[in-house]
Short mmCIF file of C-alpha atoms in Angstrom, two decimals:
data_model
loop_
_atom_site.label_atom_id
_atom_site.label_comp_id
_atom_site.label_asym_id
_atom_site.label_seq_id
_atom_site.Cartn_x
_atom_site.Cartn_y
_atom_site.Cartn_z
CA MET H 1 8.88 -2.55 -12.30
CA GLY H 2 12.35 -1.82 -11.73
CA ASP H 3 15.27 -0.09 -14.72
CA HIS H 4 17.13 -3.32 -14.44
CA GLY H 5 13.95 -5.01 -16.39
CA SER H 6 13.42 -8.53 -14.17
CA LYS H 7 12.16 -7.18 -10.03
CA TYR H 8 9.13 -5.98 -9.11
CA TYR H 9 9.08 -3.11 -6.60
CA LEU H 10 5.81 -3.20 -3.79
CA LEU H 11 6.29 0.83 -1.23
CA TYR H 12 4.01 1.12 1.17
CA ALA H 13 3.99 5.18 3.51
CA MET H 14 2.05 5.37 6.32
CA THR H 15 1.63 8.51 7.68
CA GLY H 16 -0.54 9.45 10.53
CA ARG H 17 -1.71 13.13 12.19
CA SER H 18 -2.43 12.08 15.63
CA PRO H 19 -0.77 10.47 18.29
CA GLU H 20 -2.64 7.29 17.82
CA SER H 21 -2.11 6.72 14.83
CA ARG H 22 1.68 7.79 14.42
CA ASN H 23 2.18 4.79 17.35
CA ARG H 24 2.48 2.21 14.81
CA VAL H 25 5.29 0.21 12.63
CA PHE H 26 5.86 -2.08 10.21
CA LYS H 27 7.10 -6.08 11.03
CA SER H 28 7.79 -8.71 8.66
CA ASP H 29 7.22 -12.47 8.94
CA GLU H 30 9.18 -15.24 6.69
CA SER H 31 6.62 -15.24 4.78
CA GLY H 32 6.41 -11.87 3.18
CA ARG H 33 4.05 -10.62 5.25
CA ILE H 34 4.02 -7.33 6.30
CA PHE H 35 1.80 -5.60 9.28
CA THR H 36 1.34 -2.90 11.56
CA ALA H 37 2.15 -3.50 14.93
CA VAL H 38 1.82 -1.00 17.95
CA ALA H 39 4.92 0.63 18.24
CA ASP H 40 4.55 1.63 22.63
CA PRO H 41 2.76 -1.29 23.94
CA SER H 42 1.79 1.95 26.68
CA LYS H 43 0.56 4.60 24.27
CA SER H 44 -3.15 4.44 22.70
CA VAL H 45 -3.10 2.99 18.55
CA GLY H 46 -6.27 4.52 18.35
CA ASP H 47 -8.70 1.85 15.99
CA PRO H 48 -6.88 -1.26 15.92
CA LYS H 49 -9.48 -2.23 13.07
CA ASN H 50 -8.24 1.04 11.68
CA THR H 51 -5.00 1.56 12.48
CA LEU H 52 -3.84 -2.74 12.60
CA TYR H 53 -3.34 -4.62 9.96
CA ASP H 54 -1.80 -6.89 7.41
CA ALA H 55 -0.83 -5.05 4.64
CA MET H 56 0.91 -7.20 2.23
CA LEU H 57 0.42 -10.71 1.11
CA GLU H 58 2.13 -12.29 -0.64
CA SER H 59 2.05 -15.95 -3.09
CA SER H 60 4.36 -17.10 -5.46
CA GLN H 61 2.19 -15.91 -8.42
CA THR H 62 0.28 -12.90 -6.76
CA LEU H 63 2.39 -9.42 -4.09
CA VAL H 64 -1.54 -7.24 -3.20
CA VAL H 65 -1.01 -4.40 -1.22
CA SER H 66 -3.83 -2.53 1.40
CA ASN H 67 -4.55 -0.22 3.77
CA GLY H 68 -7.02 -2.09 5.73
CA GLN H 69 -8.16 -5.13 6.76
CA HIS H 70 -8.99 -5.46 3.48
CA THR H 71 -6.10 -7.08 2.75
CA HIS H 72 -7.40 -10.60 3.91
CA GLN H 73 -10.11 -10.69 0.59
CA VAL H 74 -8.00 -9.03 -2.04
CA PHE H 75 -6.07 -12.13 -1.45
CA ASP H 76 -8.17 -14.66 -1.55
CA SER H 77 -10.09 -13.13 -4.08
CA VAL H 78 -7.14 -13.14 -6.96
CA ARG H 79 -6.01 -16.30 -5.52
CA HIS H 80 -8.91 -17.92 -7.02
CA GLU H 81 -9.96 -16.38 -9.78
CA GLY H 82 -11.45 -13.42 -8.71
CA THR H 83 -10.64 -9.50 -8.85
CA PRO H 84 -9.94 -6.62 -6.60
CA GLN H 85 -12.82 -4.83 -7.01
CA GLN H 86 -15.06 -7.86 -6.96
CA ALA H 87 -13.25 -8.76 -3.30
CA LEU H 88 -14.10 -5.23 -2.24
CA ARG H 89 -17.77 -4.66 -4.04
CA GLN H 90 -19.11 -4.45 -0.70
CA TRP H 91 -16.48 -1.99 1.04
CA THR H 92 -16.13 2.04 1.92
CA PHE H 93 -14.27 3.90 3.14
CA GLU H 94 -13.24 4.17 6.75
CA ASP H 95 -15.82 4.72 9.32
CA ASP H 96 -12.87 7.05 10.87
CA LYS H 97 -13.78 11.00 11.72
CA ILE H 98 -12.67 11.70 7.81
CA GLY H 99 -13.61 9.20 6.04
CA THR H 100 -9.61 8.04 4.78
CA ALA H 101 -9.35 6.28 1.39
CA ARG H 102 -9.35 2.06 1.38
CA ILE H 103 -6.43 1.60 -1.15
CA ALA H 104 -5.85 -2.04 -2.43
CA ALA H 105 -3.16 -3.21 -5.64
CA VAL H 106 -2.47 -5.89 -7.30
CA LEU H 107 0.76 -7.50 -8.54
CA SER H 108 0.14 -10.44 -10.40
CA PHE H 109 2.59 -12.83 -12.84
CA GLU H 110 0.22 -15.98 -13.71
CA ARG H 111 1.10 -14.42 -17.40
CA ASN H 112 2.50 -11.43 -18.59
CA PRO H 113 3.52 -9.01 -15.31
CA MET H 114 0.33 -7.28 -14.31
CA LEU H 115 -0.64 -3.81 -11.68
CA GLU H 116 -4.75 -4.04 -10.92
CA MET H 117 -5.07 -0.67 -8.35
CA VAL H 118 -8.80 0.08 -5.93
CA LEU H 119 -9.76 3.37 -4.90
CA LEU H 120 -12.56 3.79 -2.23
CA ARG H 121 -13.52 7.05 -1.27
CA ARG H 122 -15.88 9.42 -0.37
CA ALA H 123 -18.06 10.88 -2.60
CA VAL H 124 -17.03 15.00 -2.88
CA PHE H 125 -21.11 15.88 -2.48
CA SER H 126 -22.75 12.37 -0.11
CA ALA H 127 -21.75 10.54 1.89
CA TYR H 128 -21.66 7.57 -0.79
CA SER H 129 -18.40 5.62 -1.74
CA GLU H 130 -16.59 6.62 -5.34
CA ARG H 131 -14.59 3.62 -6.58
CA ASN H 132 -12.58 3.81 -9.12
CA TYR H 133 -10.57 1.05 -10.73
CA TYR H 134 -7.42 1.69 -12.82
CA GLY H 135 -5.22 -1.50 -14.86
CA PHE H 136 -1.58 -1.51 -16.73
CA ASN H 137 -1.05 -4.66 -18.83
CA THR H 138 2.02 -3.17 -19.72
CA LEU H 139 4.90 -2.62 -16.97
CA SER H 140 7.83 -0.13 -18.20
CA PRO H 141 11.11 -0.41 -16.73
CA GLY H 142 12.07 2.11 -13.66
CA VAL H 143 8.11 2.97 -13.62
CA GLY H 144 6.49 2.96 -10.53
CA PHE H 145 2.46 4.45 -10.07
CA CYS H 146 1.29 5.57 -6.58
CA ILE H 147 -2.33 6.11 -5.56
CA SER H 148 -2.42 8.28 -1.96
CA THR H 149 -5.47 8.08 0.77
CA TYR H 150 -5.29 12.24 0.88
CA ALA H 151 -3.90 15.19 -1.77
CA GLY H 152 -1.85 16.93 1.05
CA ASP H 153 -2.82 18.69 4.01
CA GLY H 154 -5.73 20.37 5.70
CA ASP H 155 -7.84 19.52 8.08
CA PRO H 156 -9.92 17.80 6.84
CA PRO H 157 -7.18 16.50 4.59
CA PRO H 158 -7.96 16.12 1.43
CA ALA H 159 -9.45 13.12 -0.56
CA PHE H 160 -6.67 11.70 -3.94
CA TYR H 161 -8.37 12.07 -6.82
CA GLY H 162 -7.25 11.75 -10.16
CA GLU H 163 -4.87 9.07 -12.74
CA PRO H 164 -2.73 7.60 -11.16
CA VAL H 165 1.09 8.81 -9.76
CA ALA H 166 3.47 7.62 -12.04
CA LEU H 167 7.12 7.64 -9.50
CA PRO H 168 10.39 6.98 -11.34
CA LEU H 169 12.00 3.77 -9.60
CA LEU H 170 15.54 3.80 -10.23
CA GLY H 171 18.89 1.94 -9.24
CA ARG H 172 18.60 -1.21 -6.86
CA MET H 173 16.26 -1.41 -3.97
CA GLU H 174 18.91 0.20 -2.15
CA ASN H 175 18.98 3.37 -3.86
CA ILE H 176 15.09 3.21 -3.97
CA VAL H 177 14.60 3.33 -0.60
CA ALA H 178 16.87 5.83 0.00
CA THR H 179 15.24 8.24 -2.94
CA TYR H 180 11.55 7.96 -1.13
CA LYS H 181 13.17 8.11 2.27
CA ASP H 182 14.28 11.44 1.38
CA ALA H 183 10.80 12.65 -0.27
CA LEU H 184 8.79 11.61 2.70
CA GLU H 185 10.58 13.47 5.64
CA GLY H 186 8.27 15.22 7.64
CA LYS H 187 5.89 15.25 10.29
CA ASN H 188 4.28 12.90 9.29
CA PHE H 189 5.69 9.97 8.01
CA VAL H 190 5.52 6.91 10.33
CA ALA H 191 7.28 4.09 8.38
CA LEU H 192 8.07 2.63 4.93
CA VAL H 193 8.50 -0.61 3.96
CA ILE H 194 9.31 -2.47 -0.18
CA LYS H 195 9.31 -5.43 -1.60
CA GLU H 196 11.29 -6.46 -3.90
CA PHE H 197 9.91 -9.54 -6.40
CA ASP H 198 12.75 -11.27 -8.32
CA PHE H 199 10.72 -12.84 -11.58
CA GLY H 200 12.44 -15.04 -12.53
CA SER H 201 14.04 -17.13 -8.64
CA CYS H 202 9.99 -15.95 -7.30
CA LYS H 203 11.81 -14.45 -4.07
CA SER H 204 11.47 -11.84 -2.30
CA ARG H 205 13.52 -9.24 -0.65
CA ILE H 206 11.88 -6.83 2.14
CA GLU H 207 13.19 -3.49 4.21
CA ILE H 208 11.65 -1.42 7.03
CA ILE H 209 11.82 2.08 7.80
CA ASN H 210 10.55 2.49 10.99
CA ARG H 211 10.36 6.33 13.06
CA TYR H 212 9.23 4.87 15.98
CA GLY H 213 10.19 1.74 18.01
CA SER H 214 11.86 -1.07 15.52
#
């Protein structure tokens, strides 16, 4: 939730450790859909079922963001009075070499604004999935919440654990973009997208920063 009170934000930072996962960009269409696409068609993008997907979908009362093919299942579930955790009941972490966690977040406005987040990650001592759900019925101006696939670099990188991290959402959309672009600069940074949703008008605005391509 922005510090002005009537605007809400979804941010998605895309990173990549391999040349294939770095060969991507964010794109958008007129419906507010955000999706990943190939930056350089002459190069590989790895397994497309893990790297190419719709990252954000929206309706007049619901915004959904995720890091994989499960975006539509979450979106369809919450539009029909389901929950993100119900939608992901049959899903596990990704089937890549490092077991990348699946993440989804839903910002809904049907009653009071509410944020729900789901994290499916590989269990520490087994090959099964741990399912973590976080819900926020009260959102404070100027504060957002972040979950991530990994807690840092490494080989393999350590999985994200713990509660969602509170982060600032201060100023206008342009200020927020600049804050997180500067914070994310590094060799693994691939792209950043931010969606601003005006609760009063139910209209959204999108800003995309791609490191590779356009």
